[in-house]
mmCIF file of N, CA and C in Angstrom:
data_model
loop_
_atom_site.group_PDB
_atom_site.id
_atom_site.type_symbol
_atom_site.label_atom_id
_atom_site.label_comp_id
_atom_site.label_asym_id
_atom_site.label_seq_id
_atom_site.Cartn_x
_atom_site.Cartn_y
_atom_site.Cartn_z
ATOM 1 N N ARG E 1 -25.817 -13.117 -11.719
ATOM 2 C CA ARG E 1 -24.810 -12.205 -11.209
ATOM 3 C C ARG E 1 -25.452 -10.911 -10.768
ATOM 4 N N LEU E 2 -25.056 -10.430 -9.604
ATOM 5 C CA LEU E 2 -25.638 -9.204 -9.069
ATOM 6 C C LEU E 2 -24.690 -8.030 -9.237
ATOM 7 N N GLY E 3 -25.252 -6.875 -9.403
ATOM 8 C CA GLY E 3 -24.425 -5.670 -9.491
ATOM 9 C C GLY E 3 -25.207 -4.533 -10.106
ATOM 10 N N PHE E 4 -24.543 -3.424 -10.219
ATOM 11 C CA PHE E 4 -25.122 -2.232 -10.819
ATOM 12 C C PHE E 4 -24.667 -2.114 -12.256
ATOM 13 N N ILE E 5 -25.407 -1.380 -13.043
ATOM 14 C CA ILE E 5 -25.059 -1.147 -14.459
ATOM 15 C C ILE E 5 -24.228 0.118 -14.519
ATOM 16 N N ALA E 6 -23.053 -0.012 -15.095
ATOM 17 C CA ALA E 6 -22.090 1.106 -15.129
ATOM 18 C C ALA E 6 -22.697 2.353 -15.782
ATOM 19 N N GLU E 7 -23.423 2.191 -16.874
ATOM 20 C CA GLU E 7 -23.999 3.351 -17.577
ATOM 21 C C GLU E 7 -25.006 4.085 -16.668
ATOM 22 N N GLU E 8 -25.779 3.342 -15.911
ATOM 23 C CA GLU E 8 -26.743 3.954 -15.015
ATOM 24 C C GLU E 8 -26.037 4.672 -13.870
ATOM 25 N N MET E 9 -24.997 4.076 -13.341
ATOM 26 C CA MET E 9 -24.261 4.704 -12.249
ATOM 27 C C MET E 9 -23.580 5.985 -12.747
ATOM 28 N N ALA E 10 -23.058 5.963 -13.951
ATOM 29 C CA ALA E 10 -22.404 7.151 -14.508
ATOM 30 C C ALA E 10 -23.395 8.294 -14.687
ATOM 31 N N GLN E 11 -24.671 7.976 -14.951
ATOM 32 C CA GLN E 11 -25.676 9.029 -15.083
ATOM 33 C C GLN E 11 -25.991 9.662 -13.751
ATOM 34 N N VAL E 12 -25.965 8.842 -12.683
ATOM 35 C CA VAL E 12 -26.207 9.357 -11.343
ATOM 36 C C VAL E 12 -25.068 10.260 -10.905
ATOM 37 N N ASP E 13 -23.841 9.760 -11.076
ATOM 38 C CA ASP E 13 -22.636 10.517 -10.734
ATOM 39 C C ASP E 13 -21.468 9.905 -11.500
ATOM 40 N N PRO E 14 -20.806 10.674 -12.329
ATOM 41 C CA PRO E 14 -19.692 10.136 -13.128
ATOM 42 C C PRO E 14 -18.604 9.475 -12.312
ATOM 43 N N LEU E 15 -18.453 9.874 -11.055
ATOM 44 C CA LEU E 15 -17.417 9.268 -10.199
ATOM 45 C C LEU E 15 -17.757 7.844 -9.761
ATOM 46 N N LEU E 16 -18.999 7.436 -9.974
ATOM 47 C CA LEU E 16 -19.422 6.100 -9.575
ATOM 48 C C LEU E 16 -19.084 5.039 -10.598
ATOM 49 N N ALA E 17 -18.476 5.449 -11.700
ATOM 50 C CA ALA E 17 -18.080 4.486 -12.734
ATOM 51 C C ALA E 17 -16.619 4.682 -13.096
ATOM 52 N N PHE E 18 -16.036 3.647 -13.689
ATOM 53 C CA PHE E 18 -14.739 3.831 -14.323
ATOM 54 C C PHE E 18 -14.934 3.564 -15.801
ATOM 55 N N TYR E 19 -14.022 4.081 -16.611
ATOM 56 C CA TYR E 19 -14.285 4.215 -18.035
ATOM 57 C C TYR E 19 -13.253 3.525 -18.903
ATOM 58 N N GLU E 20 -13.683 3.251 -20.151
ATOM 59 C CA GLU E 20 -12.780 2.712 -21.167
ATOM 60 C C GLU E 20 -11.679 3.746 -21.421
ATOM 61 N N GLU E 21 -10.690 3.364 -22.193
ATOM 62 C CA GLU E 21 -9.561 4.254 -22.474
ATOM 63 C C GLU E 21 -9.999 5.553 -23.157
ATOM 64 N N ASP E 22 -11.159 5.520 -23.838
ATOM 65 C CA ASP E 22 -11.634 6.750 -24.491
ATOM 66 C C ASP E 22 -12.118 7.790 -23.470
ATOM 67 N N GLY E 23 -12.291 7.359 -22.221
ATOM 68 C CA GLY E 23 -12.696 8.263 -21.161
ATOM 69 C C GLY E 23 -14.167 8.612 -21.163
ATOM 70 N N ALA E 24 -14.936 8.103 -22.123
ATOM 71 C CA ALA E 24 -16.355 8.436 -22.224
ATOM 72 C C ALA E 24 -17.275 7.258 -21.998
ATOM 73 N N THR E 25 -16.794 6.063 -22.288
ATOM 74 C CA THR E 25 -17.633 4.876 -22.210
ATOM 75 C C THR E 25 -17.493 4.199 -20.843
ATOM 76 N N PRO E 26 -18.574 4.165 -20.055
ATOM 77 C CA PRO E 26 -18.476 3.477 -18.757
ATOM 78 C C PRO E 26 -18.150 2.017 -18.940
ATOM 79 N N ARG E 27 -17.195 1.538 -18.156
ATOM 80 C CA ARG E 27 -16.737 0.156 -18.262
ATOM 81 C C ARG E 27 -17.202 -0.658 -17.072
ATOM 82 N N GLY E 28 -17.276 -0.028 -15.909
ATOM 83 C CA GLY E 28 -17.647 -0.747 -14.705
ATOM 84 C C GLY E 28 -18.014 0.226 -13.612
ATOM 85 N N VAL E 29 -18.397 -0.329 -12.484
ATOM 86 C CA VAL E 29 -18.828 0.488 -11.337
ATOM 87 C C VAL E 29 -17.695 0.593 -10.343
ATOM 88 N N ASN E 30 -17.481 1.809 -9.866
ATOM 89 C CA ASN E 30 -16.474 2.074 -8.837
ATOM 90 C C ASN E 30 -17.158 1.871 -7.487
ATOM 91 N N TYR E 31 -17.218 0.621 -7.039
ATOM 92 C CA TYR E 31 -17.980 0.260 -5.845
ATOM 93 C C TYR E 31 -17.477 0.951 -4.587
ATOM 94 N N ILE E 32 -16.206 1.254 -4.525
ATOM 95 C CA ILE E 32 -15.657 1.961 -3.352
ATOM 96 C C ILE E 32 -16.348 3.310 -3.178
ATOM 97 N N GLN E 33 -16.648 3.988 -4.295
ATOM 98 C CA GLN E 33 -17.290 5.302 -4.225
ATOM 99 C C GLN E 33 -18.744 5.204 -3.800
ATOM 100 N N LEU E 34 -19.325 4.030 -3.790
ATOM 101 C CA LEU E 34 -20.737 3.852 -3.403
ATOM 102 C C LEU E 34 -20.934 3.830 -1.906
ATOM 103 N N THR E 35 -19.890 3.583 -1.146
ATOM 104 C CA THR E 35 -20.042 3.404 0.304
ATOM 105 C C THR E 35 -20.717 4.591 0.970
ATOM 106 N N ALA E 36 -20.199 5.779 0.786
ATOM 107 C CA ALA E 36 -20.770 6.947 1.475
ATOM 108 C C ALA E 36 -22.216 7.221 1.055
ATOM 109 N N PRO E 37 -22.543 7.216 -0.244
ATOM 110 C CA PRO E 37 -23.958 7.447 -0.615
ATOM 111 C C PRO E 37 -24.901 6.364 -0.063
ATOM 112 N N ILE E 38 -24.444 5.131 -0.036
ATOM 113 C CA ILE E 38 -25.284 4.070 0.486
ATOM 114 C C ILE E 38 -25.514 4.236 1.972
ATOM 115 N N VAL E 39 -24.462 4.553 2.721
ATOM 116 C CA VAL E 39 -24.607 4.778 4.155
ATOM 117 C C VAL E 39 -25.560 5.952 4.409
ATOM 118 N N GLY E 40 -25.395 7.015 3.650
ATOM 119 C CA GLY E 40 -26.305 8.178 3.789
ATOM 120 C C GLY E 40 -27.749 7.800 3.533
ATOM 121 N N SER E 41 -27.970 7.000 2.490
ATOM 122 C CA SER E 41 -29.329 6.575 2.163
ATOM 123 C C SER E 41 -29.911 5.699 3.259
ATOM 124 N N ILE E 42 -29.101 4.815 3.815
ATOM 125 C CA ILE E 42 -29.555 3.954 4.895
ATOM 126 C C ILE E 42 -29.936 4.807 6.115
ATOM 127 N N GLN E 43 -29.127 5.813 6.407
ATOM 128 C CA GLN E 43 -29.448 6.706 7.527
ATOM 129 C C GLN E 43 -30.763 7.439 7.304
ATOM 130 N N GLU E 44 -30.980 7.917 6.089
ATOM 131 C CA GLU E 44 -32.228 8.593 5.765
ATOM 132 C C GLU E 44 -33.418 7.655 5.916
ATOM 133 N N LEU E 45 -33.273 6.441 5.423
ATOM 134 C CA LEU E 45 -34.364 5.471 5.542
ATOM 135 C C LEU E 45 -34.638 5.100 6.988
ATOM 136 N N ALA E 46 -33.587 4.964 7.795
ATOM 137 C CA ALA E 46 -33.757 4.650 9.206
ATOM 138 C C ALA E 46 -34.507 5.781 9.923
ATOM 139 N N ALA E 47 -34.194 7.023 9.588
ATOM 140 C CA ALA E 47 -34.882 8.156 10.191
ATOM 141 C C ALA E 47 -36.354 8.161 9.777
ATOM 142 N N ARG E 48 -36.605 7.859 8.515
ATOM 143 C CA ARG E 48 -37.985 7.818 8.015
ATOM 144 C C ARG E 48 -38.784 6.712 8.705
ATOM 145 N N VAL E 49 -38.172 5.540 8.876
ATOM 146 C CA VAL E 49 -38.833 4.421 9.550
ATOM 147 C C VAL E 49 -39.150 4.819 10.995
ATOM 148 N N SER E 50 -38.223 5.447 11.676
ATOM 149 C CA SER E 50 -38.438 5.889 13.050
ATOM 150 C C SER E 50 -39.624 6.853 13.145
ATOM 151 N N MET E 51 -39.675 7.793 12.188
ATOM 152 C CA MET E 51 -40.749 8.756 12.156
ATOM 153 C C MET E 51 -42.108 8.055 11.931
ATOM 154 N N LEU E 52 -42.127 7.115 10.998
ATOM 155 C CA LEU E 52 -43.369 6.378 10.718
ATOM 156 C C LEU E 52 -43.789 5.517 11.892
ATOM 157 N N GLU E 53 -42.823 4.905 12.561
ATOM 158 C CA GLU E 53 -43.138 4.106 13.742
ATOM 159 C C GLU E 53 -43.777 4.990 14.820
ATOM 160 N N GLN E 54 -43.249 6.200 14.980
ATOM 161 C CA GLN E 54 -43.817 7.124 15.976
ATOM 162 C C GLN E 54 -45.235 7.527 15.579
ATOM 163 N N GLU E 55 -45.456 7.766 14.285
ATOM 164 C CA GLU E 55 -46.806 8.116 13.823
ATOM 165 C C GLU E 55 -47.790 6.966 14.093
ATOM 166 N N VAL E 56 -47.371 5.751 13.820
ATOM 167 C CA VAL E 56 -48.216 4.588 14.068
ATOM 168 C C VAL E 56 -48.530 4.477 15.553
ATOM 169 N N LYS E 57 -47.532 4.674 16.389
ATOM 170 C CA LYS E 57 -47.724 4.605 17.830
ATOM 171 C C LYS E 57 -48.753 5.635 18.272
ATOM 172 N N GLU E 58 -48.636 6.863 17.752
ATOM 173 C CA GLU E 58 -49.563 7.930 18.112
ATOM 174 C C GLU E 58 -50.986 7.616 17.617
ATOM 175 N N LEU E 59 -51.106 7.098 16.422
ATOM 176 C CA LEU E 59 -52.420 6.735 15.884
ATOM 177 C C LEU E 59 -53.058 5.598 16.706
ATOM 178 N N LYS E 60 -52.267 4.610 17.091
ATOM 179 C CA LYS E 60 -52.790 3.534 17.933
ATOM 180 C C LYS E 60 -53.275 4.070 19.281
ATOM 181 N N ALA E 61 -52.525 4.998 19.838
ATOM 182 C CA ALA E 61 -52.905 5.582 21.129
ATOM 183 C C ALA E 61 -54.229 6.323 21.010
ATOM 184 N N ARG E 62 -54.457 6.996 19.899
ATOM 185 C CA ARG E 62 -55.726 7.724 19.693
ATOM 186 C C ARG E 62 -56.914 6.763 19.591
ATOM 187 N N MET E 63 -56.656 5.594 19.048
ATOM 188 C CA MET E 63 -57.732 4.650 18.798
ATOM 189 C C MET E 63 -58.177 3.921 20.085
ATOM 190 N N GLN E 64 -57.411 3.986 21.123
ATOM 191 C CA GLN E 64 -57.749 3.260 22.351
ATOM 192 C C GLN E 64 -58.629 4.069 23.271
#
């Protein structure tokens, strides 16, 4: 079974988990709240990949 660990998600951001009735014990992951952070992370990674691709292109051009 795949998924995130509620306790770990709660440490990252309490809004990423839902809790037992005591309000303190993480019970599960609030996957809906993950959408925006995941999209943001993907955008950051895409920008980093583009930058690295450009660096590789420039290095290859220097070697010729």
